[in-house]
């Protein structure tokens, strides 16, 4: 809003440029008419364009009341300049979802009505309301003319305000496996994590299922920074022999580091192609050098925190490929990821493949703030490099481990102690004891004397009498049993 004094100066200037003797002179700022008028609402601080786009990216543009609230908020905070933002918001320019039955004339008319009805609207239609619609607080945003984020808001968002918000549905790249946001894909070297990343991109580009789950079809971007074009072509042919050519999959074999323009280039790429998923393979190729005075945790967190902001701002999925450490964690799959916990702490989740090169089966752990079912999956690779789902890991691997114990006890009919079984199967003794208890309950093994486990004894009943048949020949009688 322009202060009244400035507005009167503009009117005076216009009057001087185009004098109209029939009009009465403009009232002065000390005119009784003006002094008795209702005070104009003070100017509302405007968000920076980057923060405004961040907000509009997260607001649902499909629900009529929310859509109208956005018009009122933009009218109050941006005046007529907010109209173009409202049109692009309605088009789905920010979140990729056009408003149902989008009609630009209708959208512009709605915004003009918001401008004319501004005086009737409560002061609540401003920055705070706009941020609340996006599920953010003003402390997370930046204002024009300030360097620090947040501005003057110290109230955050109340539980009551939060309870009234309606958020757009979560975008799933792979239903129940990989949602929007930033995620790590981690595995030991040469186990096929790049193959999985490329397989996911192909499924998105063609709208094909992955592990039997539906995918959101759209543009996929794969930064294959450890490969060349020849190798990529070979892998594409192997993964999709029926035909891999599509304009929905964009591949790059080089990319600048994050601190050398890589993030800015990534933002430009996302704004141009609006991809469903971006794969960065691998993190080591783009991560900045560690600062001299930074701890490992701080360096790791600062490396991927900007990527998470980009993924959340544009509502896309950024999958970063990295490596597992040499050791193995029996407690938390996140501890297998190479580096400090700063990496996993700065992203929205991780997909961790556990297994060594050449293993028949692998475990895929799904960890994420928005992943509803974090049960581990049992997976395997087939001859063409593709990954396939075997089922829930606790079912597939328990069955395999039970079979291994039974096969071992066949060779030791007198029985084995849990320690001996664990040593021969290279398993943890505590895990073996727990599995043996389950097998006893299921009748698959028996706890015999002195803590030894054996297979259940089989009681044989006498064989039924086998009838004797006779066949007469010239040589006599032959008895056949």
Coordinates of N, CA and C in Angstrom, one line a residue, residues 260-440:
X260 N 30.1 -25.1 -6.7 CA 30.7 -24.5 -7.9 C 29.5 -24.3 -8.9
X261 N 28.4 -24.0 -8.4 CA 27.2 -23.7 -9.3 C 26.3 -24.9 -9.5
X262 N 26.6 -26.1 -8.9 CA 25.8 -27.3 -9.1 C 24.4 -27.2 -8.6
X263 N 24.2 -26.5 -7.5 CA 22.8 -26.3 -7.0 C 22.0 -25.4 -7.8
X264 N 22.6 -24.3 -8.2 CA 21.9 -23.3 -9.1 C 21.5 -24.0 -10.4
X265 N 22.4 -24.8 -11.0 CA 22.1 -25.5 -12.2 C 21.0 -26.5 -12.0
X266 N 21.0 -27.2 -10.9 CA 20.0 -28.1 -10.5 C 18.6 -27.4 -10.5
X267 N 18.5 -26.3 -9.8 CA 17.3 -25.5 -9.7 C 16.8 -25.1 -11.1
X268 N 17.7 -24.6 -12.0 CA 17.3 -24.3 -13.3 C 16.8 -25.5 -14.1
X269 N 17.4 -26.6 -13.9 CA 17.0 -27.8 -14.6 C 15.6 -28.2 -14.1
X270 N 15.3 -28.2 -12.8 CA 14.0 -28.5 -12.3 C 12.9 -27.5 -12.8
X271 N 13.3 -26.3 -12.8 CA 12.3 -25.3 -13.3 C 12.0 -25.5 -14.8
X272 N 13.0 -26.0 -15.5 CA 12.7 -26.1 -17.0 C 12.0 -27.4 -17.3
X273 N 12.4 -28.5 -16.7 CA 11.8 -29.8 -17.0 C 10.7 -30.3 -16.1
X274 N 10.7 -29.7 -14.9 CA 9.7 -30.1 -13.9 C 9.7 -31.7 -13.7
X275 N 10.8 -32.3 -13.3 CA 10.9 -33.7 -13.2 C 10.2 -34.3 -12.0
X276 N 9.7 -35.5 -12.1 CA 9.2 -36.2 -11.0 C 10.3 -36.7 -10.1
X277 N 11.4 -37.1 -10.7 CA 12.6 -37.5 -9.9 C 13.9 -37.1 -10.5
X278 N 14.9 -36.7 -9.7 CA 16.2 -36.4 -10.1 C 17.1 -37.4 -9.3
X279 N 18.0 -38.1 -10.0 CA 18.9 -39.0 -9.4 C 20.3 -38.4 -9.5
X280 N 21.0 -38.3 -8.4 CA 22.4 -37.8 -8.4 C 23.3 -39.0 -8.1
X281 N 24.0 -39.5 -9.0 CA 24.8 -40.7 -8.9 C 26.3 -40.4 -9.3
X282 N 27.2 -40.2 -8.4 CA 27.1 -40.4 -6.9 C 27.3 -39.0 -6.2
X283 N 27.1 -39.1 -4.9 CA 27.3 -37.9 -4.0 C 28.7 -37.4 -4.1
X284 N 29.7 -38.4 -4.1 CA 31.1 -38.0 -4.1 C 31.5 -37.1 -5.2
X285 N 30.8 -37.2 -6.3 CA 31.1 -36.4 -7.5 C 30.7 -34.9 -7.4
X286 N 29.8 -34.6 -6.5 CA 29.3 -33.3 -6.5 C 29.4 -32.6 -5.1
X287 N 29.8 -33.3 -4.1 CA 29.8 -32.7 -2.8 C 30.9 -31.7 -2.6
X288 N 30.7 -30.7 -1.9 CA 31.8 -29.7 -1.7 C 32.9 -30.2 -0.8
X289 N 34.1 -29.6 -0.9 CA 35.2 -30.0 0.0 C 34.8 -29.6 1.4
X290 N 35.4 -30.4 2.4 CA 35.1 -30.1 3.8 C 35.9 -28.9 4.2
X291 N 35.2 -28.0 4.9 CA 35.8 -26.8 5.5 C 36.9 -27.1 6.5
X292 N 37.9 -26.3 6.7 CA 38.9 -26.6 7.6 C 38.4 -26.6 9.1
X293 N 37.5 -25.7 9.4 CA 37.0 -25.6 10.7 C 35.7 -26.3 11.0
X294 N 35.3 -27.1 10.0 CA 34.0 -27.8 10.2 C 34.2 -29.2 10.7
X295 N 33.3 -29.6 11.6 CA 33.3 -31.0 12.0 C 32.8 -31.9 10.8
X296 N 33.0 -33.2 10.9 CA 32.5 -34.1 9.9 C 31.0 -34.0 9.8
X297 N 30.3 -34.0 11.0 CA 28.9 -33.9 11.0 C 28.4 -32.6 10.4
X298 N 29.0 -31.5 10.7 CA 28.5 -30.2 10.1 C 28.7 -30.2 8.6
X299 N 29.9 -30.7 8.2 CA 30.2 -30.8 6.8 C 29.2 -31.6 6.0
X300 N 28.9 -32.8 6.6 CA 27.9 -33.7 5.9 C 26.5 -33.1 5.9
X301 N 26.1 -32.5 7.0 CA 24.8 -31.9 7.0 C 24.7 -30.7 6.1
X302 N 25.7 -29.9 6.0 CA 25.6 -28.7 5.1 C 25.7 -29.1 3.7
X303 N 26.2 -30.3 3.4 CA 26.3 -30.8 2.0 C 25.0 -31.0 1.4
X304 N 24.0 -31.6 2.1 CA 22.8 -32.0 1.5 C 21.6 -31.2 2.0
X305 N 21.7 -30.4 3.0 CA 20.6 -29.6 3.5 C 20.0 -28.7 2.4
X306 N 20.9 -28.0 1.5 CA 20.3 -27.3 0.4 C 19.5 -28.1 -0.6
X307 N 20.0 -29.3 -0.8 CA 19.3 -30.2 -1.7 C 17.9 -30.6 -1.2
X308 N 17.8 -30.8 0.1 CA 16.5 -31.0 0.7 C 15.6 -29.8 0.6
X309 N 16.1 -28.6 0.7 CA 15.3 -27.4 0.5 C 14.8 -27.3 -0.9
X310 N 15.6 -27.7 -1.9 CA 15.2 -27.6 -3.3 C 14.1 -28.7 -3.5
X311 N 14.3 -29.9 -3.0 CA 13.3 -30.9 -3.3 C 12.0 -30.6 -2.7
X312 N 12.0 -30.0 -1.5 CA 10.7 -29.6 -0.8 C 10.1 -28.4 -1.5
X313 N 10.9 -27.5 -1.9 CA 10.4 -26.3 -2.6 C 9.6 -26.6 -3.9
X314 N 10.2 -27.5 -4.7 CA 9.7 -27.8 -6.0 C 8.8 -29.1 -6.0
X315 N 8.7 -29.7 -4.8 CA 7.9 -30.9 -4.7 C 8.3 -31.9 -5.7
X316 N 9.5 -32.2 -5.7 CA 10.1 -33.3 -6.5 C 10.9 -34.2 -5.6
X317 N 11.3 -35.3 -6.2 CA 12.1 -36.3 -5.4 C 13.6 -36.2 -6.0
X318 N 14.5 -36.0 -5.0 CA 15.9 -36.1 -5.4 C 16.5 -37.2 -4.7
X319 N 17.0 -38.2 -5.4 CA 17.6 -39.4 -4.9 C 19.1 -39.4 -5.1
X320 N 19.8 -39.4 -4.0 CA 21.3 -39.2 -4.0 C 21.9 -40.6 -3.7
X321 N 22.7 -41.1 -4.6 CA 23.4 -42.4 -4.5 C 24.7 -42.2 -3.7
X322 N 24.9 -43.1 -2.8 CA 26.1 -43.1 -2.0 C 26.5 -44.5 -1.6
X323 N 27.5 -44.6 -0.7 CA 28.0 -45.9 -0.4 C 27.8 -46.3 1.0
X324 N 27.7 -47.6 1.3 CA 27.7 -48.1 2.7 C 29.1 -48.2 3.2
X325 N 29.3 -48.1 4.5 CA 30.6 -48.3 5.1 C 31.0 -49.8 5.0
X326 N 32.2 -50.1 5.3 CA 32.7 -51.5 5.3 C 32.1 -52.3 6.4
X327 N 32.0 -51.8 7.6 CA 31.4 -52.5 8.7 C 29.9 -52.6 8.5
X328 N 29.3 -53.4 9.4 CA 27.8 -53.7 9.3 C 27.2 -53.4 10.6
X329 N 26.1 -52.6 10.6 CA 25.3 -52.3 11.8 C 24.2 -53.3 12.0
X330 N 24.2 -53.9 13.2 CA 23.1 -54.9 13.5 C 21.9 -54.2 14.1
X331 N 22.0 -52.9 14.3 CA 20.9 -52.2 15.0 C 20.1 -51.2 14.0
X332 N 20.8 -50.3 13.3 CA 20.2 -49.3 12.5 C 20.8 -49.3 11.1
X333 N 19.9 -49.5 10.1 CA 20.5 -49.4 8.7 C 21.1 -48.1 8.4
X334 N 20.7 -47.0 9.0 CA 21.2 -45.7 8.7 C 22.7 -45.6 9.1
X335 N 23.1 -46.4 10.1 CA 24.5 -46.4 10.5 C 25.4 -47.1 9.5
X336 N 24.8 -47.8 8.5 CA 25.6 -48.4 7.4 C 26.1 -47.4 6.4
X337 N 25.4 -46.3 6.3 CA 25.7 -45.3 5.3 C 27.1 -44.7 5.6
X338 N 27.9 -44.6 4.6 CA 29.3 -44.1 4.8 C 29.2 -42.6 5.1
X339 N 30.0 -42.2 6.1 CA 30.0 -40.8 6.5 C 29.3 -40.7 7.9
X340 N 29.1 -39.5 8.4 CA 28.5 -39.3 9.7 C 27.0 -39.3 9.5
X341 N 26.3 -39.2 10.7 CA 24.9 -39.2 10.7 C 24.3 -37.8 10.2
X342 N 25.2 -36.9 9.9 CA 24.8 -35.6 9.3 C 24.2 -35.8 8.0
X343 N 24.7 -36.8 7.2 CA 24.1 -37.1 5.9 C 22.7 -37.5 6.0
X344 N 22.4 -38.5 6.8 CA 21.0 -39.0 6.9 C 20.2 -38.0 7.6
X345 N 20.7 -37.2 8.5 CA 19.9 -36.2 9.2 C 19.5 -35.1 8.4
X346 N 20.2 -34.8 7.3 CA 19.9 -33.6 6.5 C 18.9 -34.0 5.4
X347 N 18.5 -35.2 5.2 CA 17.6 -35.6 4.1 C 16.3 -36.1 4.7
X348 N 15.3 -36.4 3.9 CA 14.0 -36.9 4.4 C 14.0 -38.4 4.6
X349 N 15.0 -39.1 4.1 CA 15.0 -40.5 4.4 C 16.0 -41.2 3.6
X350 N 16.0 -42.5 3.6 CA 17.1 -43.3 2.9 C 16.5 -44.7 2.5
X351 N 17.1 -45.2 1.4 CA 16.9 -46.6 1.0 C 18.2 -47.2 1.1
X352 N 18.4 -48.2 2.0 CA 19.7 -48.8 2.2 C 19.6 -50.3 1.8
X353 N 20.5 -50.6 0.9 CA 20.6 -52.0 0.4 C 21.7 -52.7 1.2
X354 N 21.4 -53.8 1.9 CA 22.3 -54.5 2.7 C 22.7 -55.9 2.0
X355 N 23.9 -56.1 1.8 CA 24.4 -57.3 1.1 C 25.7 -57.1 0.5
X356 N 26.4 -58.2 0.2 CA 27.7 -58.1 -0.5 C 27.6 -58.6 -1.9
X357 N 28.5 -58.1 -2.7 CA 28.5 -58.5 -4.1 C 28.5 -60.0 -4.3
X358 N 27.6 -60.5 -5.1 CA 27.5 -61.9 -5.3 C 26.5 -62.6 -4.4
X359 N 25.9 -61.9 -3.4 CA 24.9 -62.5 -2.6 C 23.7 -62.9 -3.4
X360 N 23.0 -63.9 -3.0 CA 21.8 -64.3 -3.8 C 20.7 -63.4 -3.5
X361 N 20.5 -63.0 -2.3 CA 19.4 -62.1 -1.8 C 20.0 -60.9 -1.1
X362 N 19.3 -59.8 -1.1 CA 19.7 -58.6 -0.4 C 18.5 -58.1 0.4
X363 N 18.8 -57.2 1.4 CA 17.7 -56.6 2.2 C 17.7 -55.1 1.8
X364 N 16.5 -54.6 1.5 CA 16.3 -53.2 1.2 C 15.5 -52.5 2.4
X365 N 16.2 -51.6 3.1 CA 15.5 -51.0 4.3 C 15.0 -49.6 3.8
X366 N 13.7 -49.4 4.1 CA 13.1 -48.1 3.8 C 12.9 -47.3 5.0
X367 N 13.6 -46.1 5.1 CA 13.5 -45.2 6.2 C 13.2 -43.9 5.8
X368 N 12.1 -43.3 6.3 CA 11.7 -42.0 5.9 C 10.6 -41.4 6.7
X369 N 10.5 -40.1 6.8 CA 9.5 -39.4 7.6 C 8.1 -39.6 7.0
X370 N 8.0 -39.9 5.7 CA 6.7 -40.0 5.1 C 6.4 -41.4 4.6
X371 N 7.3 -42.3 4.9 CA 7.1 -43.7 4.4 C 6.3 -44.5 5.5
X372 N 5.0 -44.9 5.2 CA 4.2 -45.5 6.2 C 4.6 -46.8 6.7
X373 N 5.2 -47.7 5.9 CA 5.6 -49.0 6.3 C 7.1 -49.1 6.1
X374 N 7.8 -49.2 7.2 CA 9.3 -49.3 7.1 C 9.8 -50.7 7.2
X375 N 9.0 -51.7 7.0 CA 9.5 -53.1 7.0 C 10.5 -53.3 5.9
X376 N 11.5 -54.0 6.2 CA 12.6 -54.3 5.3 C 12.0 -55.3 4.2
X377 N 12.5 -55.1 2.9 CA 12.1 -55.9 1.8 C 13.3 -56.8 1.4
X378 N 12.9 -58.0 0.9 CA 13.9 -58.9 0.4 C 13.9 -58.8 -1.1
X379 N 15.1 -58.5 -1.7 CA 15.2 -58.3 -3.1 C 16.3 -59.1 -3.7
X380 N 16.3 -59.2 -5.0 CA 17.4 -60.0 -5.7 C 17.6 -59.3 -7.1
X381 N 18.8 -59.6 -7.6 CA 19.1 -59.1 -9.0 C 19.0 -60.3 -10.0
X382 N 18.5 -60.0 -11.1 CA 18.4 -61.1 -12.2 C 19.5 -60.8 -13.2
X383 N 19.6 -61.7 -14.2 CA 20.7 -61.7 -15.1 C 20.9 -60.4 -15.9
X384 N 19.8 -59.7 -16.2 CA 19.9 -58.4 -17.0 C 20.2 -57.2 -16.1
X385 N 20.5 -57.4 -14.8 CA 20.8 -56.3 -13.9 C 19.6 -55.7 -13.2
X386 N 18.4 -56.2 -13.6 CA 17.2 -55.6 -12.9 C 17.1 -56.2 -11.5
X387 N 16.5 -55.3 -10.7 CA 16.1 -55.7 -9.3 C 14.7 -56.2 -9.2
X388 N 14.5 -57.3 -8.4 CA 13.1 -57.8 -8.3 C 12.8 -58.0 -6.8
X389 N 11.5 -57.8 -6.4 CA 11.1 -58.0 -5.1 C 10.7 -59.4 -4.8
X390 N 11.2 -59.9 -3.6 CA 10.9 -61.3 -3.2 C 9.8 -61.3 -2.2
X391 N 9.7 -60.2 -1.4 CA 8.7 -60.2 -0.4 C 9.2 -59.5 0.8
X392 N 8.5 -59.6 2.0 CA 9.0 -59.0 3.2 C 10.2 -59.8 3.7
X393 N 11.2 -59.0 4.1 CA 12.5 -59.6 4.5 C 12.3 -60.6 5.6
X394 N 11.5 -60.2 6.6 CA 11.3 -61.0 7.8 C 10.7 -62.4 7.5
X395 N 10.0 -62.5 6.4 CA 9.4 -63.7 5.9 C 10.4 -64.5 5.1
X396 N 10.9 -63.9 4.1 CA 11.8 -64.5 3.1 C 13.1 -65.0 3.8
X397 N 13.7 -64.2 4.6 CA 15.0 -64.6 5.2 C 14.8 -65.5 6.4
X398 N 13.8 -65.4 7.1 CA 13.5 -66.3 8.2 C 13.3 -67.7 7.6
X399 N 12.6 -67.8 6.5 CA 12.4 -69.1 5.9 C 13.8 -69.7 5.5
X400 N 14.6 -68.9 4.9 CA 15.9 -69.4 4.4 C 16.8 -69.8 5.6
X401 N 16.7 -69.0 6.7 CA 17.6 -69.3 7.8 C 17.1 -70.5 8.5
X402 N 15.8 -70.7 8.6 CA 15.2 -72.0 9.2 C 15.7 -73.2 8.4
X403 N 15.6 -73.0 7.1 CA 16.1 -74.2 6.2 C 17.5 -74.5 6.5
X404 N 18.3 -73.4 6.6 CA 19.8 -73.6 6.9 C 20.0 -74.4 8.2
X405 N 19.2 -74.0 9.2 CA 19.4 -74.7 10.5 C 19.0 -76.2 10.4
X406 N 17.8 -76.4 9.7 CA 17.4 -77.8 9.5 C 18.4 -78.6 8.7
X407 N 18.9 -78.0 7.7 CA 19.9 -78.8 6.9 C 21.2 -79.1 7.7
X408 N 21.5 -78.2 8.6 CA 22.7 -78.4 9.4 C 22.4 -79.5 10.4
X409 N 21.2 -79.5 11.0 CA 20.9 -80.6 12.0 C 20.8 -82.0 11.4
X410 N 20.5 -82.0 10.1 CA 20.5 -83.3 9.4 C 21.9 -83.9 9.5
X411 N 22.9 -83.1 9.4 CA 24.3 -83.6 9.4 C 24.7 -83.9 10.8
X412 N 23.9 -83.5 11.8 CA 24.3 -83.7 13.2 C 23.1 -84.2 14.0
X413 N 22.8 -85.5 13.7 CA 21.6 -86.0 14.3 C 21.6 -86.1 15.9
X414 N 22.8 -86.1 16.5 CA 22.9 -86.1 17.9 C 22.6 -84.7 18.5
X415 N 22.5 -83.7 17.7 CA 22.1 -82.3 18.2 C 23.3 -81.4 18.2
X416 N 23.0 -80.1 18.2 CA 23.9 -79.0 18.3 C 23.5 -77.9 19.3
X417 N 24.4 -77.3 19.9 CA 24.1 -76.2 20.8 C 23.9 -74.9 20.0
X418 N 23.2 -73.9 20.5 CA 23.0 -72.7 19.7 C 24.4 -72.0 19.3
X419 N 25.4 -72.1 20.2 CA 26.7 -71.5 19.8 C 27.3 -72.2 18.6
X420 N 27.2 -73.5 18.6 CA 27.7 -74.3 17.4 C 27.0 -73.9 16.1
X421 N 25.7 -73.8 16.2 CA 24.9 -73.5 15.1 C 25.2 -72.1 14.6
X422 N 25.4 -71.1 15.5 CA 25.7 -69.8 15.1 C 27.1 -69.7 14.5
X423 N 28.0 -70.5 15.0 CA 29.4 -70.4 14.5 C 29.4 -71.0 13.1
X424 N 28.7 -72.1 12.9 CA 28.8 -72.7 11.5 C 28.0 -72.0 10.5
X425 N 27.0 -71.2 10.9 CA 26.2 -70.4 9.9 C 26.6 -69.0 9.9
X426 N 27.7 -68.6 10.7 CA 28.2 -67.3 10.8 C 27.1 -66.3 11.1
X427 N 26.3 -66.6 12.1 CA 25.2 -65.8 12.6 C 25.5 -65.4 14.0
X428 N 24.8 -64.3 14.5 CA 24.9 -63.9 15.9 C 24.1 -64.9 16.7
X429 N 24.8 -65.3 17.9 CA 24.2 -66.3 18.7 C 22.8 -65.9 19.3
X430 N 22.7 -64.6 19.6 CA 21.4 -64.2 20.1 C 20.3 -64.3 19.1
X431 N 20.6 -64.0 17.8 CA 19.6 -64.2 16.8 C 19.3 -65.7 16.5
X432 N 20.3 -66.5 16.6 CA 20.0 -68.0 16.5 C 19.2 -68.5 17.6
X433 N 19.4 -68.1 18.8 CA 18.6 -68.5 19.9 C 17.2 -68.1 19.8
X434 N 16.9 -66.9 19.3 CA 15.6 -66.4 19.1 C 14.9 -67.2 18.0
X435 N 15.6 -67.5 17.0 CA 15.0 -68.3 15.9 C 14.7 -69.7 16.3
X436 N 15.6 -70.3 17.1 CA 15.4 -71.7 17.5 C 14.2 -71.8 18.4
X437 N 14.0 -70.7 19.2 CA 12.8 -70.7 20.1 C 11.5 -70.7 19.2
X438 N 11.5 -69.9 18.1 CA 10.4 -69.9 17.2 C 10.2 -71.3 16.5
X439 N 11.3 -71.9 16.2 CA 11.2 -73.2 15.5 C 10.7 -74.3 16.4
X440 N 11.1 -74.2 17.7 CA 10.6 -75.2 18.7 C 9.1 -75.0 18.8

